[in-house]
Each structure stands twice: as C-alpha cells, then as structure tokens.
mmCIF file of C-alpha atoms in Angstrom:
data_model
loop_
_atom_site.group_PDB
_atom_site.id
_atom_site.type_symbol
_atom_site.label_atom_id
_atom_site.label_comp_id
_atom_site.label_asym_id
_atom_site.label_seq_id
_atom_site.Cartn_x
_atom_site.Cartn_y
_atom_site.Cartn_z
ATOM 1 C CA MET A 1 -0.227 0.253 0.145
ATOM 2 C CA GLU A 2 1.219 3.123 -1.286
ATOM 3 C CA SER A 3 2.127 6.287 1.657
ATOM 4 C CA SER A 4 -0.420 7.945 0.317
ATOM 5 C CA GLN A 5 -3.457 5.750 1.073
ATOM 6 C CA TYR A 6 -2.172 4.546 3.907
ATOM 7 C CA GLY A 7 -1.683 7.996 6.455
ATOM 8 C CA SER A 8 0.756 9.555 8.333
ATOM 9 C CA GLN A 9 1.650 6.447 10.405
ATOM 10 C CA HIS A 10 3.065 4.689 7.319
ATOM 11 C CA GLN A 11 6.553 5.333 7.826
ATOM 12 C CA GLU A 12 6.136 4.698 11.178
ATOM 13 C CA HIS A 13 4.643 1.231 11.096
ATOM 14 C CA LEU A 14 6.867 0.487 8.465
ATOM 15 C CA LEU A 15 9.870 0.828 10.374
ATOM 16 C CA GLU A 16 8.329 -1.356 12.924
ATOM 17 C CA GLN A 17 7.521 -3.743 10.482
ATOM 18 C CA TYR A 18 10.760 -4.275 9.032
ATOM 19 C CA LYS A 19 12.327 -4.600 12.387
ATOM 20 C CA LEU A 20 9.908 -7.472 13.386
ATOM 21 C CA TYR A 21 10.818 -9.225 9.715
ATOM 22 C CA VAL A 22 14.157 -8.497 10.479
ATOM 23 C CA GLU A 23 13.990 -10.135 14.682
ATOM 24 C CA MET A 24 11.916 -13.177 12.240
ATOM 25 C CA ALA A 25 14.861 -13.834 10.118
ATOM 26 C CA ASP A 26 17.000 -13.867 12.650
ATOM 27 C CA ARG A 27 15.166 -16.147 14.546
ATOM 28 C CA ILE A 28 15.260 -18.884 11.234
ATOM 29 C CA SER A 29 18.711 -18.767 11.091
ATOM 30 C CA GLN A 30 18.762 -19.597 14.921
ATOM 31 C CA ARG A 31 16.441 -22.445 14.687
ATOM 32 C CA ARG A 32 18.733 -23.807 11.364
ATOM 33 C CA ASP A 33 21.451 -23.855 13.583
ATOM 34 C CA GLN A 34 19.630 -25.623 16.491
ATOM 35 C CA SER A 35 18.522 -27.826 13.820
ATOM 36 C CA ASN A 36 22.200 -28.955 13.145
ATOM 37 C CA ARG A 37 23.452 -29.055 15.986
ATOM 38 C CA PHE A 38 20.844 -31.449 16.680
ATOM 39 C CA TYR A 39 21.206 -33.834 13.593
ATOM 40 C CA ALA A 40 25.340 -33.262 14.067
ATOM 41 C CA SER A 41 24.444 -34.967 17.761
ATOM 42 C CA LEU A 42 22.318 -38.103 16.490
ATOM 43 C CA VAL A 43 24.908 -38.972 14.264
ATOM 44 C CA SER A 44 28.093 -38.521 16.468
ATOM 45 C CA ALA A 45 25.746 -40.649 18.569
ATOM 46 C CA ILE A 46 25.968 -43.286 15.426
ATOM 47 C CA ALA A 47 30.114 -42.930 15.366
ATOM 48 C CA VAL A 48 30.338 -43.703 19.271
ATOM 49 C CA SER A 49 28.297 -46.395 19.298
ATOM 50 C CA LEU A 50 30.106 -48.319 16.550
ATOM 51 C CA VAL A 51 33.289 -47.420 18.411
ATOM 52 C CA VAL A 52 31.791 -48.965 21.297
ATOM 53 C CA LEU A 53 30.567 -51.568 19.964
ATOM 54 C CA GLY A 54 33.962 -52.644 18.625
ATOM 55 C CA ARG A 55 35.668 -52.137 21.699
ATOM 56 C CA LEU A 56 33.244 -54.585 23.005
ATOM 57 C CA GLY A 57 34.594 -57.266 20.872
ATOM 58 C CA VAL A 58 31.494 -57.153 18.781
ATOM 59 C CA SER A 59 32.279 -58.900 15.721
ATOM 60 C CA GLY A 60 31.576 -61.161 13.126
ATOM 61 C CA THR A 61 27.298 -61.530 11.551
ATOM 62 C CA ASP A 62 26.195 -59.552 14.737
ATOM 63 C CA LEU A 63 28.716 -56.830 13.905
ATOM 64 C CA TYR A 64 27.699 -56.424 10.193
ATOM 65 C CA VAL A 65 24.620 -56.454 11.193
ATOM 66 C CA VAL A 66 24.632 -53.698 13.538
ATOM 67 C CA LEU A 67 26.706 -51.811 10.830
ATOM 68 C CA LEU A 68 23.311 -52.044 8.559
ATOM 69 C CA ILE A 69 21.439 -51.040 10.692
ATOM 70 C CA ALA A 70 24.083 -47.669 11.588
ATOM 71 C CA GLY A 71 24.320 -46.851 7.560
ATOM 72 C CA LEU A 72 20.620 -47.138 6.862
ATOM 73 C CA PHE A 73 19.770 -45.152 9.954
ATOM 74 C CA GLY A 74 22.559 -42.393 9.607
ATOM 75 C CA GLY A 75 22.260 -42.564 5.992
ATOM 76 C CA SER A 76 18.479 -41.817 6.293
ATOM 77 C CA LEU A 77 19.073 -39.436 8.991
ATOM 78 C CA SER A 78 21.637 -37.537 6.990
ATOM 79 C CA VAL A 79 18.829 -36.980 3.464
ATOM 80 C CA VAL A 80 16.597 -35.606 6.545
ATOM 81 C CA TRP A 81 19.556 -33.208 7.350
ATOM 82 C CA PHE A 82 19.786 -32.152 3.833
ATOM 83 C CA ILE A 83 16.482 -31.685 3.094
ATOM 84 C CA ASN A 84 16.020 -29.786 6.615
ATOM 85 C CA LEU A 85 19.004 -27.163 5.769
ATOM 86 C CA GLN A 86 17.248 -26.385 1.975
ATOM 87 C CA SER A 87 13.803 -25.508 3.535
ATOM 88 C CA TYR A 88 15.821 -23.340 6.167
ATOM 89 C CA ARG A 89 17.923 -22.004 2.727
ATOM 90 C CA VAL A 90 15.268 -21.353 0.108
ATOM 91 C CA LEU A 91 13.136 -19.622 3.634
ATOM 92 C CA ASN A 92 15.980 -17.625 4.476
ATOM 93 C CA ARG A 93 16.570 -16.222 0.690
ATOM 94 C CA ALA A 94 12.590 -15.109 0.531
ATOM 95 C CA LYS A 95 12.616 -13.695 4.263
ATOM 96 C CA TYR A 96 15.701 -11.571 2.709
ATOM 97 C CA ARG A 97 14.538 -10.737 -0.682
ATOM 98 C CA VAL A 98 11.065 -9.245 1.310
ATOM 99 C CA ILE A 99 13.520 -7.329 3.515
ATOM 100 C CA GLN A 100 15.256 -5.702 0.801
ATOM 101 C CA ARG A 101 12.253 -4.248 -0.786
ATOM 102 C CA MET A 102 10.877 -3.310 2.618
ATOM 103 C CA GLU A 103 14.411 -1.235 2.357
ATOM 104 C CA HIS A 104 13.518 0.610 -0.675
ATOM 105 C CA SER A 105 11.026 2.689 1.335
ATOM 106 C CA LEU A 106 13.306 3.447 4.221
ATOM 107 C CA PRO A 107 16.294 5.533 4.167
ATOM 108 C CA TRP A 108 19.368 3.352 4.030
ATOM 109 C CA ALA A 109 19.012 -0.486 2.657
ATOM 110 C CA GLY A 110 21.453 -2.216 4.952
ATOM 111 C CA TYR A 111 21.077 -6.055 3.998
ATOM 112 C CA LYS A 112 21.243 -4.960 0.042
ATOM 113 C CA GLU A 113 24.563 -2.610 0.862
ATOM 114 C CA GLU A 114 26.113 -5.736 2.717
ATOM 115 C CA GLN A 115 25.019 -8.252 -0.004
ATOM 116 C CA ASP A 116 26.833 -5.716 -2.385
ATOM 117 C CA GLU A 117 30.102 -5.854 0.165
ATOM 118 C CA LEU A 118 29.825 -10.077 0.107
ATOM 119 C CA ARG A 119 30.670 -9.232 -3.818
ATOM 120 C CA PRO A 120 34.378 -9.757 -4.593
ATOM 121 C CA PRO A 121 36.309 -7.815 -7.080
ATOM 122 C CA LYS A 122 38.234 -9.736 -9.655
ATOM 123 C CA GLY A 123 41.240 -11.316 -7.718
ATOM 124 C CA ARG A 124 39.195 -11.765 -4.721
ATOM 125 C CA ALA A 125 38.435 -14.892 -3.190
ATOM 126 C CA PRO A 126 34.869 -15.216 -2.794
ATOM 127 C CA TYR A 127 32.574 -15.041 0.160
ATOM 128 C CA LEU A 128 31.196 -18.284 1.296
ATOM 129 C CA GLN A 129 28.090 -18.511 2.628
ATOM 130 C CA LEU A 130 27.634 -20.793 6.015
ATOM 131 C CA THR A 131 24.569 -22.083 4.105
ATOM 132 C CA ARG A 132 26.663 -23.180 1.080
ATOM 133 C CA VAL A 133 29.451 -24.556 3.402
ATOM 134 C CA GLU A 134 27.378 -26.456 5.413
ATOM 135 C CA ARG A 135 25.140 -28.447 3.407
ATOM 136 C CA TYR A 136 27.930 -30.270 2.469
ATOM 137 C CA VAL A 137 28.513 -31.705 5.762
ATOM 138 C CA PRO A 138 24.956 -33.905 5.679
ATOM 139 C CA LEU A 139 26.276 -35.065 1.869
ATOM 140 C CA LEU A 140 29.808 -36.532 3.658
ATOM 141 C CA MET A 141 28.098 -38.195 6.198
ATOM 142 C CA PHE A 142 25.472 -40.142 3.816
ATOM 143 C CA ILE A 143 28.267 -40.893 1.435
ATOM 144 C CA LEU A 144 30.296 -42.243 4.845
ATOM 145 C CA PHE A 145 27.179 -43.718 6.015
ATOM 146 C CA LEU A 146 27.058 -45.578 2.550
ATOM 147 C CA GLY A 147 29.894 -46.723 2.480
ATOM 148 C CA VAL A 148 29.140 -48.408 6.303
ATOM 149 C CA THR A 149 25.875 -49.727 4.357
ATOM 150 C CA VAL A 150 27.985 -51.022 1.363
ATOM 151 C CA TYR A 151 30.517 -52.484 3.512
ATOM 152 C CA SER A 152 27.790 -54.727 6.030
ATOM 153 C CA VAL A 153 25.923 -55.460 2.799
ATOM 154 C CA CYS A 154 29.400 -57.404 1.349
ATOM 155 C CA SER A 155 30.465 -58.722 4.332
ATOM 156 C CA LEU A 156 27.152 -60.430 5.197
ATOM 157 C CA VAL A 157 27.009 -61.804 1.379
ATOM 158 C CA THR A 158 30.246 -62.698 1.755
ATOM 159 C CA GLN A 159 29.922 -64.786 5.008
#
C-alpha cells in the first residue's frame, strides 16, 4: 500500500514491520543452527556407538548387522538433514528478499549494501556463505554411511 493511501503513520509502521521481519529472519537462522546441532549430535552418537561396539568385541555377523542398521539409519538421517537445511535456506532467502524490498522505502538499505559488499572484486576469493558450506556436511555423512552400509552388506553376503 502506498504511503498516500495509508496515512501519516506509514513510515513509522513500515519501520516497525521491518524490525519485526528482520527479527523473524534472525530467528530462522537460530533455528537452523539448532537443527544442525541436533543432527550432528545424532550422527556423532551413531559413530560413538559403533566405536563402543568395536571396543566391546562385537564381531562377525552381529557386527555386520549393527553396521547395516547404523548405515541405513545414518544415511536416512543425513538425507533428512540435507532436506531440512535446504528448506531453511529457501525460507531465509525469501525473507531477505522481502527485507530488501522493504528497504526501498527506508532511508538506508543495509541488507542490500551488505550483499553488495560480499560480492568479491576480480582477483579476490569469493565469500563462502555458511549455508553453502554447511550443506556439504550431511552429504559427506551420507557418503560415509553409504560406505558403512555397502561394507556391511558385502561382508554379510560373503560370510
């Protein structure tokens, strides 16, 4: 709605909405971080459990069955983690686009300025956004658990 149609408090209310929207975007980032911690903890727990089982002397068919279950569970968990990260990434991207559109009506466009600053000039290394880096962690975990699954299946078949 244009300020002429809204009334005298247009700019004041826009600023309040902007503040609220920026706060909401920050909360999404915090939830993404908590989600990453949750999944990393579960993946670590699986790895620690496998180490403990190895130390306890579990071997043979029992070990391969446990490895198969851990590989399937860990692989599935990694896929869900990746999907979760993608969802947060898309949501954050949309929120920041809306914030930048809101900034067109404000005296200074801080988020747009930040994005412009992050674009590297020629010869300078690019800025690696955390969202781009963090999505490789579940993919690497998936590959690891896929390897555990393949190893356990091959071991069970050749026994």
